[in-house]
PDB file of C-alpha atoms in Angstrom:
ATOM      1  CA  ASN A 189      97.368 108.769 121.422  1.00  0.00           C
ATOM      2  CA  ALA A 190     100.912 108.881 120.180  1.00  0.00           C
ATOM      3  CA  GLY A 191     102.011 106.200 117.795  1.00  0.00           C
ATOM      4  CA  VAL A 192     105.125 104.099 118.028  1.00  0.00           C
ATOM      5  CA  MET A 193     108.099 106.350 118.614  1.00  0.00           C
ATOM      6  CA  GLN A 194     111.649 105.665 117.620  1.00  0.00           C
ATOM      7  CA  ASN A 195     114.776 107.658 118.188  1.00  0.00           C
ATOM      8  CA  PRO A 196     117.030 108.729 116.846  1.00  0.00           C
ATOM      9  CA  ARG A 197     115.571 108.960 113.357  1.00  0.00           C
ATOM     10  CA  HIS A 198     119.019 109.042 111.835  1.00  0.00           C
ATOM     11  CA  LEU A 199     122.209 107.690 113.343  1.00  0.00           C
ATOM     12  CA  VAL A 200     125.700 107.819 111.897  1.00  0.00           C
ATOM     13  CA  ARG A 201     128.424 105.648 113.350  1.00  0.00           C
ATOM     14  CA  ARG A 202     131.957 104.784 112.376  1.00  0.00           C
ATOM     15  CA  ARG A 203     132.996 101.165 112.068  1.00  0.00           C
ATOM     16  CA  GLY A 204     133.649  99.652 115.485  1.00  0.00           C
ATOM     17  CA  GLN A 205     131.368 102.001 117.412  1.00  0.00           C
ATOM     18  CA  GLU A 206     128.170 101.047 119.191  1.00  0.00           C
ATOM     19  CA  ALA A 207     124.677 101.925 118.009  1.00  0.00           C
ATOM     20  CA  ARG A 208     121.699 102.155 120.356  1.00  0.00           C
ATOM     21  CA  LEU A 209     118.237 102.379 118.859  1.00  0.00           C
ATOM     22  CA  ARG A 210     115.222 103.141 121.018  1.00  0.00           C
ATOM     23  CA  CYS A 211     111.581 102.274 120.597  1.00  0.00           C
ATOM     24  CA  SER A 212     108.631 103.368 122.696  1.00  0.00           C
ATOM     25  CA  PRO A 213     105.539 101.318 121.860  1.00  0.00           C
ATOM     26  CA  MET A 214     102.065 102.723 121.568  1.00  0.00           C
ATOM     27  CA  LYS A 215     100.317 103.306 124.854  1.00  0.00           C
ATOM     28  CA  GLY A 216      98.834 100.094 126.109  1.00  0.00           C
ATOM     29  CA  HIS A 217     101.000  97.900 123.888  1.00  0.00           C
ATOM     30  CA  SER A 218     103.200  95.381 125.619  1.00  0.00           C
ATOM     31  CA  HIS A 219     104.639  93.551 122.613  1.00  0.00           C
ATOM     32  CA  VAL A 220     107.528  94.944 120.617  1.00  0.00           C
ATOM     33  CA  TYR A 221     109.062  93.694 117.379  1.00  0.00           C
ATOM     34  CA  TRP A 222     112.204  94.845 115.610  1.00  0.00           C
ATOM     35  CA  TYR A 223     112.649  94.574 111.855  1.00  0.00           C
ATOM     36  CA  ARG A 224     115.515  95.517 109.572  1.00  0.00           C
ATOM     37  CA  GLN A 225     115.119  96.808 106.053  1.00  0.00           C
ATOM     38  CA  LEU A 226     118.077  96.746 103.713  1.00  0.00           C
ATOM     39  CA  PRO A 227     118.013  98.790 100.493  1.00  0.00           C
ATOM     40  CA  GLU A 228     115.717  97.229  97.884  1.00  0.00           C
ATOM     41  CA  GLU A 229     114.693  94.520 100.356  1.00  0.00           C
ATOM     42  CA  GLY A 230     111.590  93.834 102.384  1.00  0.00           C
ATOM     43  CA  LEU A 231     111.476  94.081 106.125  1.00  0.00           C
ATOM     44  CA  LYS A 232     113.139  91.171 107.906  1.00  0.00           C
ATOM     45  CA  PHE A 233     112.116  90.122 111.385  1.00  0.00           C
ATOM     46  CA  MET A 234     114.819  90.350 114.011  1.00  0.00           C
ATOM     47  CA  VAL A 235     113.389  89.942 117.496  1.00  0.00           C
ATOM     48  CA  TYR A 236     110.134  89.878 119.423  1.00  0.00           C
ATOM     49  CA  LEU A 237     109.980  91.009 123.029  1.00  0.00           C
ATOM     50  CA  GLN A 238     107.509  91.433 125.808  1.00  0.00           C
ATOM     51  CA  LYS A 239     108.256  93.336 128.979  1.00  0.00           C
ATOM     52  CA  GLU A 240     111.467  91.880 130.449  1.00  0.00           C
ATOM     53  CA  ASN A 241     111.342  88.865 128.126  1.00  0.00           C
ATOM     54  CA  ILE A 242     112.799  87.970 124.778  1.00  0.00           C
ATOM     55  CA  ILE A 243     110.225  85.724 123.137  1.00  0.00           C
ATOM     56  CA  ASP A 244     111.821  85.087 119.750  1.00  0.00           C
ATOM     57  CA  GLU A 245     115.222  86.271 118.595  1.00  0.00           C
ATOM     58  CA  SER A 246     115.522  83.896 115.685  1.00  0.00           C
ATOM     59  CA  GLY A 247     116.054  86.718 113.203  1.00  0.00           C
ATOM     60  CA  MET A 248     118.813  88.442 115.072  1.00  0.00           C
ATOM     61  CA  PRO A 249     122.497  87.852 114.296  1.00  0.00           C
ATOM     62  CA  LYS A 250     124.101  85.817 117.041  1.00  0.00           C
ATOM     63  CA  GLU A 251     126.967  88.230 117.565  1.00  0.00           C
ATOM     64  CA  ARG A 252     127.080  91.958 118.237  1.00  0.00           C
ATOM     65  CA  PHE A 253     123.284  92.379 118.341  1.00  0.00           C
ATOM     66  CA  SER A 254     121.163  92.423 121.474  1.00  0.00           C
ATOM     67  CA  ALA A 255     117.732  93.681 122.443  1.00  0.00           C
ATOM     68  CA  GLU A 256     115.892  94.413 125.620  1.00  0.00           C
ATOM     69  CA  PHE A 257     112.517  95.679 126.737  1.00  0.00           C
ATOM     70  CA  PRO A 258     112.785  96.597 130.406  1.00  0.00           C
ATOM     71  CA  LYS A 259     109.936  96.948 132.823  1.00  0.00           C
ATOM     72  CA  GLU A 260     110.272 100.707 132.601  1.00  0.00           C
ATOM     73  CA  GLY A 261     111.396 102.648 129.579  1.00  0.00           C
ATOM     74  CA  PRO A 262     111.750 101.969 125.890  1.00  0.00           C
ATOM     75  CA  SER A 263     112.912  98.886 124.100  1.00  0.00           C
ATOM     76  CA  ILE A 264     116.510  99.119 122.979  1.00  0.00           C
ATOM     77  CA  LEU A 265     118.239  97.443 120.078  1.00  0.00           C
ATOM     78  CA  ARG A 266     121.972  97.528 120.578  1.00  0.00           C
ATOM     79  CA  ILE A 267     124.568  96.856 117.918  1.00  0.00           C
ATOM     80  CA  GLN A 268     128.142  96.589 119.088  1.00  0.00           C
ATOM     81  CA  GLN A 269     131.201  97.109 116.880  1.00  0.00           C
ATOM     82  CA  VAL A 270     129.131  98.157 113.904  1.00  0.00           C
ATOM     83  CA  VAL A 271     130.213  97.254 110.376  1.00  0.00           C
ATOM     84  CA  ARG A 272     129.188  98.767 107.054  1.00  0.00           C
ATOM     85  CA  GLY A 273     126.779  95.900 106.454  1.00  0.00           C
ATOM     86  CA  ASP A 274     124.742  97.025 109.451  1.00  0.00           C
ATOM     87  CA  SER A 275     123.666 100.130 107.517  1.00  0.00           C
ATOM     88  CA  ALA A 276     119.923  99.813 107.146  1.00  0.00           C
ATOM     89  CA  ALA A 277     116.609 101.139 108.364  1.00  0.00           C
ATOM     90  CA  TYR A 278     115.542  99.572 111.633  1.00  0.00           C
ATOM     91  CA  PHE A 279     111.828  99.570 112.323  1.00  0.00           C
ATOM     92  CA  CYS A 280     110.069  98.846 115.560  1.00  0.00           C
ATOM     93  CA  ALA A 281     106.464  97.715 115.733  1.00  0.00           C
ATOM     94  CA  SER A 282     104.145  97.176 118.676  1.00  0.00           C
ATOM     95  CA  SER A 283     100.906  95.360 119.302  1.00  0.00           C
ATOM     96  CA  PRO A 284      98.629  95.213 122.329  1.00  0.00           C
ATOM     97  CA  ARG A 285      98.420  91.474 122.867  1.00  0.00           C
ATOM     98  CA  LEU A 286      98.977  88.111 121.260  1.00  0.00           C
ATOM     99  CA  ALA A 287      97.199  86.618 118.310  1.00  0.00           C
ATOM    100  CA  SER A 288      95.535  88.479 115.463  1.00  0.00           C
ATOM    101  CA  ASP A 289      96.521  91.917 116.614  1.00  0.00           C
ATOM    102  CA  THR A 290      97.865  94.300 114.055  1.00  0.00           C
ATOM    103  CA  GLN A 291     101.423  95.456 114.433  1.00  0.00           C
ATOM    104  CA  TYR A 292     101.836  99.216 114.192  1.00  0.00           C
ATOM    105  CA  PHE A 293     105.149 100.525 113.001  1.00  0.00           C
ATOM    106  CA  GLY A 294     107.312 103.391 114.107  1.00  0.00           C
ATOM    107  CA  PRO A 295     109.062 105.774 111.695  1.00  0.00           C
ATOM    108  CA  GLY A 296     112.300 103.819 111.821  1.00  0.00           C
ATOM    109  CA  THR A 297     115.905 104.647 112.575  1.00  0.00           C
ATOM    110  CA  ARG A 298     118.185 104.934 109.586  1.00  0.00           C
ATOM    111  CA  LEU A 299     121.634 103.735 110.598  1.00  0.00           C
ATOM    112  CA  THR A 300     124.584 104.668 108.441  1.00  0.00           C
ATOM    113  CA  VAL A 301     127.965 103.138 109.198  1.00  0.00           C
ATOM    114  CA  LEU A 302     130.898 105.018 107.721  1.00  0.00           C
TER     115      LEU A 302
ATOM    116  CA  GLU B 180     110.763  78.403 105.253  1.00  0.00           C
ATOM    117  CA  ASP B 181     107.894  80.902 105.111  1.00  0.00           C
ATOM    118  CA  LYS B 182     107.966  83.009 101.972  1.00  0.00           C
ATOM    119  CA  VAL B 183     106.078  85.957 100.494  1.00  0.00           C
ATOM    120  CA  VAL B 184     106.416  86.999  96.867  1.00  0.00           C
ATOM    121  CA  GLN B 185     104.981  90.228  95.539  1.00  0.00           C
ATOM    122  CA  SER B 186     104.484  91.254  91.948  1.00  0.00           C
ATOM    123  CA  PRO B 187     105.142  93.360  90.095  1.00  0.00           C
ATOM    124  CA  LEU B 188     108.184  94.793  91.857  1.00  0.00           C
ATOM    125  CA  SER B 189     107.429  98.193  90.383  1.00  0.00           C
ATOM    126  CA  LEU B 190     104.599  99.795  88.501  1.00  0.00           C
ATOM    127  CA  VAL B 191     104.154 103.188  86.860  1.00  0.00           C
ATOM    128  CA  VAL B 192     100.660 104.417  86.034  1.00  0.00           C
ATOM    129  CA  HIS B 193      98.806 107.643  85.309  1.00  0.00           C
ATOM    130  CA  GLU B 194      96.363 109.296  87.650  1.00  0.00           C
ATOM    131  CA  GLY B 195      92.937 107.751  87.324  1.00  0.00           C
ATOM    132  CA  ASP B 196      94.198 104.297  86.395  1.00  0.00           C
ATOM    133  CA  THR B 197      93.233 101.196  88.365  1.00  0.00           C
ATOM    134  CA  VAL B 198      96.015  98.963  89.639  1.00  0.00           C
ATOM    135  CA  THR B 199      96.154  95.438  91.031  1.00  0.00           C
ATOM    136  CA  LEU B 200      99.031  94.361  93.222  1.00  0.00           C
ATOM    137  CA  ASN B 201      99.697  90.693  93.834  1.00  0.00           C
ATOM    138  CA  CYS B 202     100.965  88.777  96.810  1.00  0.00           C
ATOM    139  CA  SER B 203     101.525  85.020  96.959  1.00  0.00           C
ATOM    140  CA  TYR B 204     102.710  83.191 100.010  1.00  0.00           C
ATOM    141  CA  GLU B 205     103.887  79.932 101.465  1.00  0.00           C
ATOM    142  CA  VAL B 206     103.553  79.674 105.199  1.00  0.00           C
ATOM    143  CA  THR B 207     103.080  76.939 107.730  1.00  0.00           C
ATOM    144  CA  ASN B 208      99.910  77.370 109.768  1.00  0.00           C
ATOM    145  CA  PHE B 209      98.671  80.558 108.158  1.00  0.00           C
ATOM    146  CA  ARG B 210      96.994  83.035 110.513  1.00  0.00           C
ATOM    147  CA  SER B 211      96.644  86.297 108.624  1.00  0.00           C
ATOM    148  CA  LEU B 212      97.871  88.374 105.707  1.00  0.00           C
ATOM    149  CA  LEU B 213      98.471  92.081 106.050  1.00  0.00           C
ATOM    150  CA  TRP B 214      98.971  94.933 103.629  1.00  0.00           C
ATOM    151  CA  TYR B 215     100.976  98.041 104.508  1.00  0.00           C
ATOM    152  CA  LYS B 216     101.727 101.237 102.632  1.00  0.00           C
ATOM    153  CA  GLN B 217     105.238 102.589 103.048  1.00  0.00           C
ATOM    154  CA  GLU B 218     106.182 106.060 101.997  1.00  0.00           C
ATOM    155  CA  LYS B 219     109.434 107.516 103.276  1.00  0.00           C
ATOM    156  CA  LYS B 220     108.625 106.614 106.817  1.00  0.00           C
ATOM    157  CA  ALA B 221     106.710 104.058 108.865  1.00  0.00           C
ATOM    158  CA  PRO B 222     104.755 101.346 107.091  1.00  0.00           C
ATOM    159  CA  THR B 223     101.132 102.251 107.696  1.00  0.00           C
ATOM    160  CA  PHE B 224      98.571  99.530 108.139  1.00  0.00           C
ATOM    161  CA  LEU B 225      95.977  99.055 105.407  1.00  0.00           C
ATOM    162  CA  PHE B 226      94.263  95.690 105.795  1.00  0.00           C
ATOM    163  CA  MET B 227      94.378  92.452 107.712  1.00  0.00           C
ATOM    164  CA  LEU B 228      92.832  89.439 105.987  1.00  0.00           C
ATOM    165  CA  THR B 229      92.124  86.149 107.666  1.00  0.00           C
ATOM    166  CA  SER B 230      89.232  84.609 105.721  1.00  0.00           C
ATOM    167  CA  SER B 231      89.005  83.657 102.079  1.00  0.00           C
ATOM    168  CA  GLY B 232      86.707  85.473  99.723  1.00  0.00           C
ATOM    169  CA  ILE B 233      85.762  88.358 101.987  1.00  0.00           C
ATOM    170  CA  GLU B 234      86.691  91.677 100.434  1.00  0.00           C
ATOM    171  CA  LYS B 235      87.903  94.443 102.667  1.00  0.00           C
ATOM    172  CA  LYS B 236      87.458  98.002 101.460  1.00  0.00           C
ATOM    173  CA  SER B 237      88.723 101.362 102.529  1.00  0.00           C
ATOM    174  CA  GLY B 238      87.859 104.166 100.153  1.00  0.00           C
ATOM    175  CA  ARG B 239      89.510 103.461  96.816  1.00  0.00           C
ATOM    176  CA  LEU B 240      91.493 100.540  98.196  1.00  0.00           C
ATOM    177  CA  SER B 241      90.241  97.000  98.490  1.00  0.00           C
ATOM    178  CA  SER B 242      91.792  93.633  99.127  1.00  0.00           C
ATOM    179  CA  ILE B 243      90.816  90.001  99.048  1.00  0.00           C
ATOM    180  CA  LEU B 244      92.421  86.756 100.121  1.00  0.00           C
ATOM    181  CA  ASP B 245      92.338  83.308  98.505  1.00  0.00           C
ATOM    182  CA  LYS B 246      93.544  80.749 101.030  1.00  0.00           C
ATOM    183  CA  LYS B 247      93.164  77.870  98.606  1.00  0.00           C
ATOM    184  CA  GLU B 248      95.447  79.392  95.990  1.00  0.00           C
ATOM    185  CA  LEU B 249      97.584  81.146  98.616  1.00  0.00           C
ATOM    186  CA  PHE B 250      97.444  84.679  97.313  1.00  0.00           C
ATOM    187  CA  SER B 251      95.982  88.079  97.898  1.00  0.00           C
ATOM    188  CA  ILE B 252      95.417  91.121  95.712  1.00  0.00           C
ATOM    189  CA  LEU B 253      95.296  94.778  96.573  1.00  0.00           C
ATOM    190  CA  ASN B 254      93.263  96.961  94.229  1.00  0.00           C
ATOM    191  CA  ILE B 255      93.475 100.709  93.987  1.00  0.00           C
ATOM    192  CA  THR B 256      90.925 102.454  91.790  1.00  0.00           C
ATOM    193  CA  ALA B 257      91.124 105.997  90.415  1.00  0.00           C
ATOM    194  CA  THR B 258      94.743 106.291  91.507  1.00  0.00           C
ATOM    195  CA  GLN B 259      96.115 109.609  92.716  1.00  0.00           C
ATOM    196  CA  THR B 260      99.679 110.870  92.984  1.00  0.00           C
ATOM    197  CA  GLY B 261      99.380 110.465  96.746  1.00  0.00           C
ATOM    198  CA  ASP B 262      99.055 106.724  96.247  1.00  0.00           C
ATOM    199  CA  SER B 263     102.694 106.608  95.162  1.00  0.00           C
ATOM    200  CA  ALA B 264     104.437 104.400  97.706  1.00  0.00           C
ATOM    201  CA  VAL B 265     105.812 100.938  98.298  1.00  0.00           C
ATOM    202  CA  TYR B 266     103.048  98.497  99.161  1.00  0.00           C
ATOM    203  CA  LEU B 267     104.135  95.713 101.462  1.00  0.00           C
ATOM    204  CA  CYS B 268     102.462  92.356 101.943  1.00  0.00           C
ATOM    205  CA  ALA B 269     103.180  90.294 105.047  1.00  0.00           C
ATOM    206  CA  VAL B 270     101.958  87.014 106.485  1.00  0.00           C
ATOM    207  CA  GLU B 271     101.723  85.823 110.045  1.00  0.00           C
ATOM    208  CA  ALA B 272     101.825  82.183 111.096  1.00  0.00           C
ATOM    209  CA  GLN B 273      99.975  80.588 113.974  1.00  0.00           C
ATOM    210  CA  GLY B 274     101.768  79.056 116.878  1.00  0.00           C
ATOM    211  CA  GLY B 275     104.868  81.091 116.366  1.00  0.00           C
ATOM    212  CA  SER B 276     106.066  84.347 117.750  1.00  0.00           C
ATOM    213  CA  GLU B 277     103.591  86.535 115.872  1.00  0.00           C
ATOM    214  CA  LYS B 278     106.382  87.758 113.644  1.00  0.00           C
ATOM    215  CA  LEU B 279     105.537  89.022 110.190  1.00  0.00           C
ATOM    216  CA  VAL B 280     107.217  87.695 107.068  1.00  0.00           C
ATOM    217  CA  PHE B 281     107.324  90.418 104.430  1.00  0.00           C
ATOM    218  CA  GLY B 282     107.585  90.424 100.683  1.00  0.00           C
ATOM    219  CA  LYS B 283     109.937  92.842  98.976  1.00  0.00           C
ATOM    220  CA  GLY B 284     107.108  95.184  98.149  1.00  0.00           C
ATOM    221  CA  THR B 285     105.653  96.729  95.017  1.00  0.00           C
ATOM    222  CA  LYS B 286     106.815 100.243  94.257  1.00  0.00           C
ATOM    223  CA  LEU B 287     103.878 102.143  92.770  1.00  0.00           C
ATOM    224  CA  THR B 288     104.436 105.450  91.014  1.00  0.00           C
ATOM    225  CA  VAL B 289     101.383 107.448  89.978  1.00  0.00           C
ATOM    226  CA  ASN B 290     102.157 110.209  87.506  1.00  0.00           C
ATOM    227  CA  PRO B 291      99.884 113.219  87.038  1.00  0.00           C
TER     228      PRO B 291
END
């Protein structure tokens, strides 16, 4: 049973380009969470999605960031017109259902903006 | 605003030592507290604690929660170099979106 998969593992973008980060949850998991980790900081919640629904995006910047979890395929975190401050590790986690279920994390995507 | 504070921020010990990592929290409608170990990759799940006073153990690691004083500790006995990692504490609130609020972590270095 494969764990949470994220790709790419490393992504380099120049300022102004778009970054697309992908997350495939564990088999049987229908809840996906995205977190961002800045250097020397803890993980910060960004967005929580179920299939075809954004449940909570309170941690996501209002501009340039968007997320989706389509009926088929991975969840995607999209950052438009990246800036240097977007450089961070982006982790995806999944859980099988609501309430009291552990979130299992993927290996993360390390985004570097030049 | 929900908050998690971990201490110490970093710790250096020798193999064989016992360490205690601390996590205090403030959260509305507490549901659970989780510990993760993060090496240079995905945070890996260690424990989920929901009830006060019940110790959870896994090998040399153990953890306990005090819901009255709003803290948890993670103990590691007979430390090994492979225990070197950042240990993350997170809390989850009820009635929300199941998101986790993380502390900044404790960086543990175990020297041979």
